[in-house]
PDB file of C-alpha atoms and ligand atoms in Angstrom:
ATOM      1  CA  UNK F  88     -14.229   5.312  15.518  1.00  0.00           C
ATOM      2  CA  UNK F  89     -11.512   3.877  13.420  1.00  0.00           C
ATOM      3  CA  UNK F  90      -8.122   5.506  13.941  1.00  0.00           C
ATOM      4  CA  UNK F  91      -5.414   4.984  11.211  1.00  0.00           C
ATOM      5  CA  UNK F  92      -1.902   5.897  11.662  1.00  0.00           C
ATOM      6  CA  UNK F  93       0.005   6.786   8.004  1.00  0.00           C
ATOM      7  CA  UNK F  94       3.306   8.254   6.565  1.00  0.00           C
ATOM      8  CA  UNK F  95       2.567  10.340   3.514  1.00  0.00           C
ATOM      9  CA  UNK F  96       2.611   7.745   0.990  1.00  0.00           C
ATOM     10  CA  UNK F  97       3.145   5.022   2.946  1.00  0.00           C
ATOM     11  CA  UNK F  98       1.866   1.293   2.973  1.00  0.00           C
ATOM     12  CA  UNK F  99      -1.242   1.922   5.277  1.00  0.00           C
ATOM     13  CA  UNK F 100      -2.280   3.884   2.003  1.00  0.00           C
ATOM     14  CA  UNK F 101      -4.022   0.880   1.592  1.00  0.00           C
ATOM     15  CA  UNK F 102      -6.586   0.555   4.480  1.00  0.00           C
ATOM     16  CA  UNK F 103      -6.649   4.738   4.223  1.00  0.00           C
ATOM     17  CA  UNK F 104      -8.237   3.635   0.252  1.00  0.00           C
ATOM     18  CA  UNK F 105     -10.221   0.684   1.499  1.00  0.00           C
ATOM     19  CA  UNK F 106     -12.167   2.759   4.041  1.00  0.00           C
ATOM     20  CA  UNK F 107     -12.733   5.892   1.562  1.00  0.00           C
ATOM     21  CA  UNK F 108     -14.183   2.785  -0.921  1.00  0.00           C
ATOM     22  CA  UNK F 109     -16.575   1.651   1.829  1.00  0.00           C
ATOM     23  CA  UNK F 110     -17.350   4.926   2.992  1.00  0.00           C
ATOM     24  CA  UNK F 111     -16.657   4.819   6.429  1.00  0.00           C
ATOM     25  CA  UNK F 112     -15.845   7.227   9.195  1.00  0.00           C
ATOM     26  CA  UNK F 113     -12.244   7.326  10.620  1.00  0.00           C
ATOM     27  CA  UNK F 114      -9.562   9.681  12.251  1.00  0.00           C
ATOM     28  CA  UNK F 115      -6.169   9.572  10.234  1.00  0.00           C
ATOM     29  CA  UNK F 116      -2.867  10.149  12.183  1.00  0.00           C
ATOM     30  CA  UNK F 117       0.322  11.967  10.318  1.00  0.00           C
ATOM     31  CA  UNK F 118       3.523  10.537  11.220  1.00  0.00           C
ATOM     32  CA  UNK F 119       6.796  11.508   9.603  1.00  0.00           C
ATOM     33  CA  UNK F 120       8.567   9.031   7.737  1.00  0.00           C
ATOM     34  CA  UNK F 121      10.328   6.977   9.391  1.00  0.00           C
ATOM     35  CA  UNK F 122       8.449   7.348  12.708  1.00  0.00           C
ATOM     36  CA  UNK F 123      11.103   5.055  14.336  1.00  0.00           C
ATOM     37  CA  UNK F 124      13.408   7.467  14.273  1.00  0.00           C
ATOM     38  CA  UNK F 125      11.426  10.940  13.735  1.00  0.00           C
ATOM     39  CA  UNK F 126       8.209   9.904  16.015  1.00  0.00           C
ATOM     40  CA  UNK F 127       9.890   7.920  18.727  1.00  0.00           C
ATOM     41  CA  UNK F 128       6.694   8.134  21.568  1.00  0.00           C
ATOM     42  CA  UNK F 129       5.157   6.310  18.033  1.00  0.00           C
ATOM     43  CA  UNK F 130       6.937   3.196  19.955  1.00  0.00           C
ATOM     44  CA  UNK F 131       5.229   3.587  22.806  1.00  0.00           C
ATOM     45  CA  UNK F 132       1.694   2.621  20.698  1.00  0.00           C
ATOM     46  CA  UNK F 133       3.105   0.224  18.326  1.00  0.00           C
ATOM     47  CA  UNK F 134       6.455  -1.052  19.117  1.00  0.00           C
ATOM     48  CA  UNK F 135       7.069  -2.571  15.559  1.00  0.00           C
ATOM     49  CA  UNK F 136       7.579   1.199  14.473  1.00  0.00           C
ATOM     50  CA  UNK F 137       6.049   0.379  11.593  1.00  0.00           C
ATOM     51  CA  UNK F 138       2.909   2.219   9.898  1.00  0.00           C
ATOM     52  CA  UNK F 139      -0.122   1.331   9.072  1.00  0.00           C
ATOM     53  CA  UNK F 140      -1.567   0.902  12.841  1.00  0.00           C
ATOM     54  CA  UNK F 141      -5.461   0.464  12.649  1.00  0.00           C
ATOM     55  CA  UNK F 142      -7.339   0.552  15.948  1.00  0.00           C
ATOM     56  CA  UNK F 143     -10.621  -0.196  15.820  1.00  0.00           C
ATOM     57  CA  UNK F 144     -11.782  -0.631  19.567  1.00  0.00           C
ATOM     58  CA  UNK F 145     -10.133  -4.002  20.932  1.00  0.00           C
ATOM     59  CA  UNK F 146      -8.519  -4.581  17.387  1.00  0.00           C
ATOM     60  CA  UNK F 147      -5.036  -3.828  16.521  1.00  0.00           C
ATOM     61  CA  UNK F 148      -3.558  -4.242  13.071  1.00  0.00           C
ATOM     62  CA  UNK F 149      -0.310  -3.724  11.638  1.00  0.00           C
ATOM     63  CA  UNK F 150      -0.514  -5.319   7.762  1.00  0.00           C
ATOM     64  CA  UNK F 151      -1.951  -3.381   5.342  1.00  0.00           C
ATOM     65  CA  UNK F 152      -3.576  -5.692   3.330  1.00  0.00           C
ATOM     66  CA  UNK F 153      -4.972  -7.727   5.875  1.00  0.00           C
ATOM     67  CA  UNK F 154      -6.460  -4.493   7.510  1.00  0.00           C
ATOM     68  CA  UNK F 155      -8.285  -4.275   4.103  1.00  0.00           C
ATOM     69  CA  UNK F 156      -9.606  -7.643   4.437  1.00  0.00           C
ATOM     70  CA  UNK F 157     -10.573  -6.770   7.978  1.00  0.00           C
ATOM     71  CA  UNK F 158     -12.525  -3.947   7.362  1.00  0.00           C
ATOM     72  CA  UNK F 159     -14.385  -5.409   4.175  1.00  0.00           C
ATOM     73  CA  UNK F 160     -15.401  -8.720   6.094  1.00  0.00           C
ATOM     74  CA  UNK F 161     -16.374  -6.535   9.174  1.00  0.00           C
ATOM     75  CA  UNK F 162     -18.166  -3.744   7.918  1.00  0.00           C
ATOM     76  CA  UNK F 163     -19.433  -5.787   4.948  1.00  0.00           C
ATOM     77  CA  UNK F 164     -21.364  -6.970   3.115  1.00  0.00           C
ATOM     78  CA  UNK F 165     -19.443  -5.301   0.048  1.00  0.00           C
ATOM     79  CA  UNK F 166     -18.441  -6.137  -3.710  1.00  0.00           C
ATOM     80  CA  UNK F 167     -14.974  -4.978  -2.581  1.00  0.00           C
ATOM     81  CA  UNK F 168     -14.475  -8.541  -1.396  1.00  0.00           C
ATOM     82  CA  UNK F 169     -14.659 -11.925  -2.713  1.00  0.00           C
ATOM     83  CA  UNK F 170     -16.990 -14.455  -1.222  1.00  0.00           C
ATOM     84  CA  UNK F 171     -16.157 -18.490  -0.680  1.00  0.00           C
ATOM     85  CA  UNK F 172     -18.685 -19.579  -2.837  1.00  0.00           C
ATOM     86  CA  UNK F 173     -17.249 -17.039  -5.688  1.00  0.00           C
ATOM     87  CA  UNK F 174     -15.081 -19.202  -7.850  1.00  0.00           C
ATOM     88  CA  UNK F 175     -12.373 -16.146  -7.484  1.00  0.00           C
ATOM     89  CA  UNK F 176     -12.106 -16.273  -4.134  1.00  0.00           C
ATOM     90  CA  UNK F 177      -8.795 -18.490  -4.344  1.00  0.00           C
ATOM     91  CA  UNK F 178      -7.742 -16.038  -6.896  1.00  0.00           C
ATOM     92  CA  UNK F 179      -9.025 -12.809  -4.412  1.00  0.00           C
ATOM     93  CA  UNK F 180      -7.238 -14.685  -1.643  1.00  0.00           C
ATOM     94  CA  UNK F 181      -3.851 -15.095  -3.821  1.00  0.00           C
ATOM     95  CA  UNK F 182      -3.911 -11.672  -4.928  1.00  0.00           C
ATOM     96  CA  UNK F 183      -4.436  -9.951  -1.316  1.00  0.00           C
ATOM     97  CA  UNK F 184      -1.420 -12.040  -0.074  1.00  0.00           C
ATOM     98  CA  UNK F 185       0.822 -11.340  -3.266  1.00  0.00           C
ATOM     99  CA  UNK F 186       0.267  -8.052  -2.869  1.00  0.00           C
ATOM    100  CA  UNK F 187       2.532  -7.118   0.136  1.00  0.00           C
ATOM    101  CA  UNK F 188       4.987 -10.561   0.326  1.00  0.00           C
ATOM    102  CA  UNK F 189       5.352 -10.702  -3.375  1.00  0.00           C
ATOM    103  CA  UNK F 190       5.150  -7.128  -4.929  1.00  0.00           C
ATOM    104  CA  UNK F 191       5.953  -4.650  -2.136  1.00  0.00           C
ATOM    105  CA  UNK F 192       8.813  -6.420  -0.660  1.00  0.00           C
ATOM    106  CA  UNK F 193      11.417  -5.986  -3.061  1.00  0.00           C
ATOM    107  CA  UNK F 194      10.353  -2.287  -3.825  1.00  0.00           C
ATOM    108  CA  UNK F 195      11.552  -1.748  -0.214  1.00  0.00           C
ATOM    109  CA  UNK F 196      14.976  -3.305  -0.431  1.00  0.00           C
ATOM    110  CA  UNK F 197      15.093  -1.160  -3.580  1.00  0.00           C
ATOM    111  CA  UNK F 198      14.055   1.829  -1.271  1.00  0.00           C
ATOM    112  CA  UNK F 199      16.532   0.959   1.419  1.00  0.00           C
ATOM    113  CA  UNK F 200      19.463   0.320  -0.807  1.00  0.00           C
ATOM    114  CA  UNK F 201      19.712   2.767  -2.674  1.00  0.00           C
ATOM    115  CA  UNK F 202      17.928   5.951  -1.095  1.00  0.00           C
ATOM    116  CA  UNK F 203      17.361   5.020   3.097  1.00  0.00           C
ATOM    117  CA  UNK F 204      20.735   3.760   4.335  1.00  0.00           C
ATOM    118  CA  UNK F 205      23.276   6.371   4.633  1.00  0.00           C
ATOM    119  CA  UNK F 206      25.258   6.387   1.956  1.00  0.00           C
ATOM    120  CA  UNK F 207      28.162   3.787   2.704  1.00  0.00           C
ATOM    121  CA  UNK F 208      25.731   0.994   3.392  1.00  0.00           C
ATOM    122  CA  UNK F 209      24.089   1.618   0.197  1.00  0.00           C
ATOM    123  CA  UNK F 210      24.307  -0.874  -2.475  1.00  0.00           C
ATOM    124  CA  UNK F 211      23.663  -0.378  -6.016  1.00  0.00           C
ATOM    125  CA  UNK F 212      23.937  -4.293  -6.660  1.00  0.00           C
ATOM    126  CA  UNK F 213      20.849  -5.134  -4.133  1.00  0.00           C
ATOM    127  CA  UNK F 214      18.997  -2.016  -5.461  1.00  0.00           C
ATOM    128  CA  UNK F 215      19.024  -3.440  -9.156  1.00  0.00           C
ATOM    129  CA  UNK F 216      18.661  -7.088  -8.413  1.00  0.00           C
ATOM    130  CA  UNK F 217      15.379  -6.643  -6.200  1.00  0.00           C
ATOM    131  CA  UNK F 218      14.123  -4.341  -9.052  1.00  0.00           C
ATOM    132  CA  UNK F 219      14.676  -7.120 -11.634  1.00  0.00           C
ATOM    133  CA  UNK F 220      12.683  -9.273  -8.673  1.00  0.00           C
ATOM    134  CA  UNK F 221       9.976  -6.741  -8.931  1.00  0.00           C
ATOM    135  CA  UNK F 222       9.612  -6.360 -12.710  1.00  0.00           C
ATOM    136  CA  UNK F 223       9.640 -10.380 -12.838  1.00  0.00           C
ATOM    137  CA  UNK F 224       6.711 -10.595 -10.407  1.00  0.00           C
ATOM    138  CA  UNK F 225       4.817  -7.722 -11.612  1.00  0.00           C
ATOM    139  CA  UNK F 226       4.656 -10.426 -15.091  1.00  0.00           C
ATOM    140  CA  UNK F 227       1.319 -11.687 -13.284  1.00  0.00           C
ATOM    141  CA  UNK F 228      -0.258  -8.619 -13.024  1.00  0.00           C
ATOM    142  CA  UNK F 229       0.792  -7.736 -16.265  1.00  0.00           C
ATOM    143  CA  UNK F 230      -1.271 -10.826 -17.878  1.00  0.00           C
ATOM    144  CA  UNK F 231      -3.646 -10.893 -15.487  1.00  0.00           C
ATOM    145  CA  UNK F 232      -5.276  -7.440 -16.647  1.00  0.00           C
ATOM    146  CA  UNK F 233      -4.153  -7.741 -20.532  1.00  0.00           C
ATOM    147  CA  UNK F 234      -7.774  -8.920 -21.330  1.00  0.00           C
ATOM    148  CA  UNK F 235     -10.134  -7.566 -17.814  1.00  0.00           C
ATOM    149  CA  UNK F 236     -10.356  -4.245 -16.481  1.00  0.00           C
ATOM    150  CA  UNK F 237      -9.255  -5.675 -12.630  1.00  0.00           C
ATOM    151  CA  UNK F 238      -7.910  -8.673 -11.420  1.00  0.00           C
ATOM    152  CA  UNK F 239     -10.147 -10.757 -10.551  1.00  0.00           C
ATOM    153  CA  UNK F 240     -13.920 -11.645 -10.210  1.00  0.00           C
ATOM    154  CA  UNK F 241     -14.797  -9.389 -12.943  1.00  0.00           C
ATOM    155  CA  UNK F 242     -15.083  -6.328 -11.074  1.00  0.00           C
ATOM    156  CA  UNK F 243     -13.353  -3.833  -8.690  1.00  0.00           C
ATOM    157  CA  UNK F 244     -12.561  -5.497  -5.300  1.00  0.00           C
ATOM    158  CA  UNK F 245      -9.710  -4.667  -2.364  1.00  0.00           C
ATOM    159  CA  UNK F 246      -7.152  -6.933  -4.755  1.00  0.00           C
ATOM    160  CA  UNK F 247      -7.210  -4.223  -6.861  1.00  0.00           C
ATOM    161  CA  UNK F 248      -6.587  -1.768  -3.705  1.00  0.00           C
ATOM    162  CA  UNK F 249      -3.469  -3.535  -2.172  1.00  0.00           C
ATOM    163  CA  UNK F 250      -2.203  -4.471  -5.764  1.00  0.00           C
ATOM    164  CA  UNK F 251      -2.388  -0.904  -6.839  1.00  0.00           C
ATOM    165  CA  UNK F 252      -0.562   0.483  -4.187  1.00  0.00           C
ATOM    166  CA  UNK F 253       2.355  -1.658  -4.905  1.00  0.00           C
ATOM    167  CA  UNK F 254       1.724   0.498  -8.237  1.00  0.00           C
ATOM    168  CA  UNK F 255       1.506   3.550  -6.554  1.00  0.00           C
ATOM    169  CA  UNK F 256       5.077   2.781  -4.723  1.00  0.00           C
ATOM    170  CA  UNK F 257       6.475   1.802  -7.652  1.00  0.00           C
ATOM    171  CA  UNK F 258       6.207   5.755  -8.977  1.00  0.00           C
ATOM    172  CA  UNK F 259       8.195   6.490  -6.206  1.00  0.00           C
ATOM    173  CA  UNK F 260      11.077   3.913  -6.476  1.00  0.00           C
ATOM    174  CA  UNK F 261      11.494   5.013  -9.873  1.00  0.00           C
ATOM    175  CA  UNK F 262      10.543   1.417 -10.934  1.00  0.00           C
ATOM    176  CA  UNK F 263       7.040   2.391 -12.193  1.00  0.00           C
ATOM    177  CA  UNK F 264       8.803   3.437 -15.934  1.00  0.00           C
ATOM    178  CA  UNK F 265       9.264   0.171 -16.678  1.00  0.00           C
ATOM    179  CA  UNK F 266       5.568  -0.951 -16.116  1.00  0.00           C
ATOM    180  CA  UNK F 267       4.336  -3.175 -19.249  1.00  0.00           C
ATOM    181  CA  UNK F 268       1.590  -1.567 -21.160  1.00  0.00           C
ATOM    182  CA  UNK F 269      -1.142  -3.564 -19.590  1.00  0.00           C
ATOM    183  CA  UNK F 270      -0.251  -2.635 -15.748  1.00  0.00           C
ATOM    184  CA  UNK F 271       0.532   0.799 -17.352  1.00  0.00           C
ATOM    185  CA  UNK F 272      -3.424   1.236 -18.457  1.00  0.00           C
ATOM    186  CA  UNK F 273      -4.820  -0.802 -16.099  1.00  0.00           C
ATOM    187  CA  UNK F 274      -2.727   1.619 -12.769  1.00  0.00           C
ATOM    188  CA  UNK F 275      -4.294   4.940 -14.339  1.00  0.00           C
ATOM    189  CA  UNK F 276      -7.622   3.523 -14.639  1.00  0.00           C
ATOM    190  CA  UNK F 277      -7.612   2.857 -10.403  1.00  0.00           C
ATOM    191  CA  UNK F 278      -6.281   6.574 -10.594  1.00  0.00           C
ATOM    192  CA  UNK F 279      -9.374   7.834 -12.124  1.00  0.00           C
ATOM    193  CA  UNK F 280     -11.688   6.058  -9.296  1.00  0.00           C
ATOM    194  CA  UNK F 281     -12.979   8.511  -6.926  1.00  0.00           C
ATOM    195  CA  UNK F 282     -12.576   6.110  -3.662  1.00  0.00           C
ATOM    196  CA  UNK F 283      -8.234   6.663  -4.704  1.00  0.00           C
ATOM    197  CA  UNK F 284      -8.561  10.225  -5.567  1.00  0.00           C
ATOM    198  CA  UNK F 285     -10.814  10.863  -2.237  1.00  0.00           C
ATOM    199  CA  UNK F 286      -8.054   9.076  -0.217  1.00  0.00           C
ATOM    200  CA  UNK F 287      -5.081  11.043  -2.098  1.00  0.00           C
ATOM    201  CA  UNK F 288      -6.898  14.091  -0.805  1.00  0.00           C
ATOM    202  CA  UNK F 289      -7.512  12.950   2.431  1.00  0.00           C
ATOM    203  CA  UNK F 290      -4.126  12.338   3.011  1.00  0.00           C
ATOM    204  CA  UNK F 291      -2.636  15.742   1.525  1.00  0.00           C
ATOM    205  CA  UNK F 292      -5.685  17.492   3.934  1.00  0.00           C
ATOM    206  CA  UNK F 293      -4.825  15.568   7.246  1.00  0.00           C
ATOM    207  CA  UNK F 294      -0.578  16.280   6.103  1.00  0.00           C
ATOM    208  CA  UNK F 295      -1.814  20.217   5.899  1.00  0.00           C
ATOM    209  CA  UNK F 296      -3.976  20.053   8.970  1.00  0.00           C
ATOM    210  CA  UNK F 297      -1.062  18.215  11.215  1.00  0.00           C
ATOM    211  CA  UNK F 298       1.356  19.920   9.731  1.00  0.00           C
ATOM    212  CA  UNK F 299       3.395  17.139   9.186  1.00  0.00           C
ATOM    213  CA  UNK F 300       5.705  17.243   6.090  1.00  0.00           C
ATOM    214  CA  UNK F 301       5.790  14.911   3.124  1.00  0.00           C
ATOM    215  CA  UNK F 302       8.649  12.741   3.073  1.00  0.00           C
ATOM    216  CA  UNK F 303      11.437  14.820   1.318  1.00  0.00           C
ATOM    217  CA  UNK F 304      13.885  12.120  -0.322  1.00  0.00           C
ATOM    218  CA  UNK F 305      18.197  12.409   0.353  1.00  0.00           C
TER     219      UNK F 305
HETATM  220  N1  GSH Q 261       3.929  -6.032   5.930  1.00  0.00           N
HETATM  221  C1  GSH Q 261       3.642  -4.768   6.543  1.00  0.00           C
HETATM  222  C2  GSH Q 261       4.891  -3.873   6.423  1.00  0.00           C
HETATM  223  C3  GSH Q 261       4.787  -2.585   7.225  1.00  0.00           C
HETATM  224  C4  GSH Q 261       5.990  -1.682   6.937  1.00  0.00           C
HETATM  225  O1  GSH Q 261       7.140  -2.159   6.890  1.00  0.00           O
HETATM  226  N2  GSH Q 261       5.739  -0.387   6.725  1.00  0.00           N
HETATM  227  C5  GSH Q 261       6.826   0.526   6.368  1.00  0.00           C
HETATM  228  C6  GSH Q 261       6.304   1.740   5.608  1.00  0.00           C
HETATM  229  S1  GSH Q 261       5.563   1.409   4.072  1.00  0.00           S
HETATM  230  C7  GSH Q 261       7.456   1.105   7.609  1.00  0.00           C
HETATM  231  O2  GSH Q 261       6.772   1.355   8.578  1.00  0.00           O
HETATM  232  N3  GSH Q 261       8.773   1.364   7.551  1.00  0.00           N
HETATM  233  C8  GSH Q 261       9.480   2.069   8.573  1.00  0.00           C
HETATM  234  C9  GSH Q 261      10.317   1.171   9.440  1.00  0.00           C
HETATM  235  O3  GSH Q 261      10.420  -0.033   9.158  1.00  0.00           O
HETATM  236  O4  GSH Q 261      10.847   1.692  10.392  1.00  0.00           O
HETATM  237  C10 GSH Q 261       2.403  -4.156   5.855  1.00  0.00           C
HETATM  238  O5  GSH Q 261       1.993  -4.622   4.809  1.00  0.00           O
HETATM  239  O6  GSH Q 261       1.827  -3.219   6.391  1.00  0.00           O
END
């Protein structure tokens, strides 16, 4: 059995959507946010403190897109990912490794800088130039669905997974009201799928069930 470990609304949001897409059985583990601090014997199992952690037997993963890539490879054969002999696969490869480096990195130091740190380290100055960073970035996605329904290879693949959670952050760094109109249409149509709105309720059942409480911002 796969086990998952996720913060409500977290990065490993992604592998929680990949498996609901493929349809495969998994236990999903509530932590508060961060566990660092509020789930310290989290350490003990992942040292990074970080979430996701994926177990699956011997394997242990800690990035979230690459844990999508894992389990679409693995438990594959699916149209979720992009072959080598599919002339998007540079294009699927791009976009899976954009998705975290590129697009979810400077939501973070947005995150960090103006809601985590306490409130003399925060910095209004980091907080607006990383969102600048993030709207200038998101210019790719914004051409790349102004004339297809996904990004790439003509249909719905794990790109569009670890891209659109970057989306989904974005609604919670307040970032998301700037969205051009293409990333705009194109993040509620991966809303509508019922692989995002099974995981979205997966993750408000296991929250319930664990009683573990959304993360409540300062
Ligand atoms: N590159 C990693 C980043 C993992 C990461 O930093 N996760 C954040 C949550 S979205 C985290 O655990 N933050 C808490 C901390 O750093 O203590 C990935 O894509 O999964």
């Amino acid at each position: 059995m796969i086990t998952l470990y996720h913060c409500d609304g977290a990065r490993s949001f992604r592998p929680l959507w990949m498996l609901e897409e493929l349809g495969l059985g998994y236990e999903l583990k509530m932590l508060p946010f961060p566990p660092r601090v509020l789930a310290k014997e989290y350490l003990a199992i992942n040292p990074l403190g970080t979430i996701p952690l994926m177990i699956d037997g011997d394997t242990r993963m800690t990035e979230s897109s690459g844990i999508c890539h894992y389990l679409g490879t693995k438990y594959g054969p699916t149209p979720l990912m992009v072959g080598v002999a599919e002339p998007a696969y540079g294009a699927f490869l791009n976009w899976m490794y954009f998705s975290d480096a590129t697009l979810t990195f400077p939501q973070t130091l947005v995150l960090r800088y103006s809601e985590l740190e306490p409130e003399a380290r925060r910095s209004p100055q980091v907080a607006t130039d990383y969102a600048k960073w993030f709207h200038g970035r998101l210019r790719a996605v914004e051409a790349a669905v102004a004339a297809a329904e996904t990004l790439c290879a003509g249909r719905f693949t794990a790109a569009d997974i670890v891209i659109g959670y970057a989306l989904r952050l974005a609604g919670s760094t307040g970032l998301s009201k700037d969205f051009g109109p293409n990333v705009r249409a194109y993040w509620e149509r991966l809303q509508i799928r019922e692989g995002y709105q099974r995981a979205i309720a997966a993750e408000q059942r296991a929250a319930v069930e664990q009683n573990v409480a959304p993360w409540v911002r300062a």
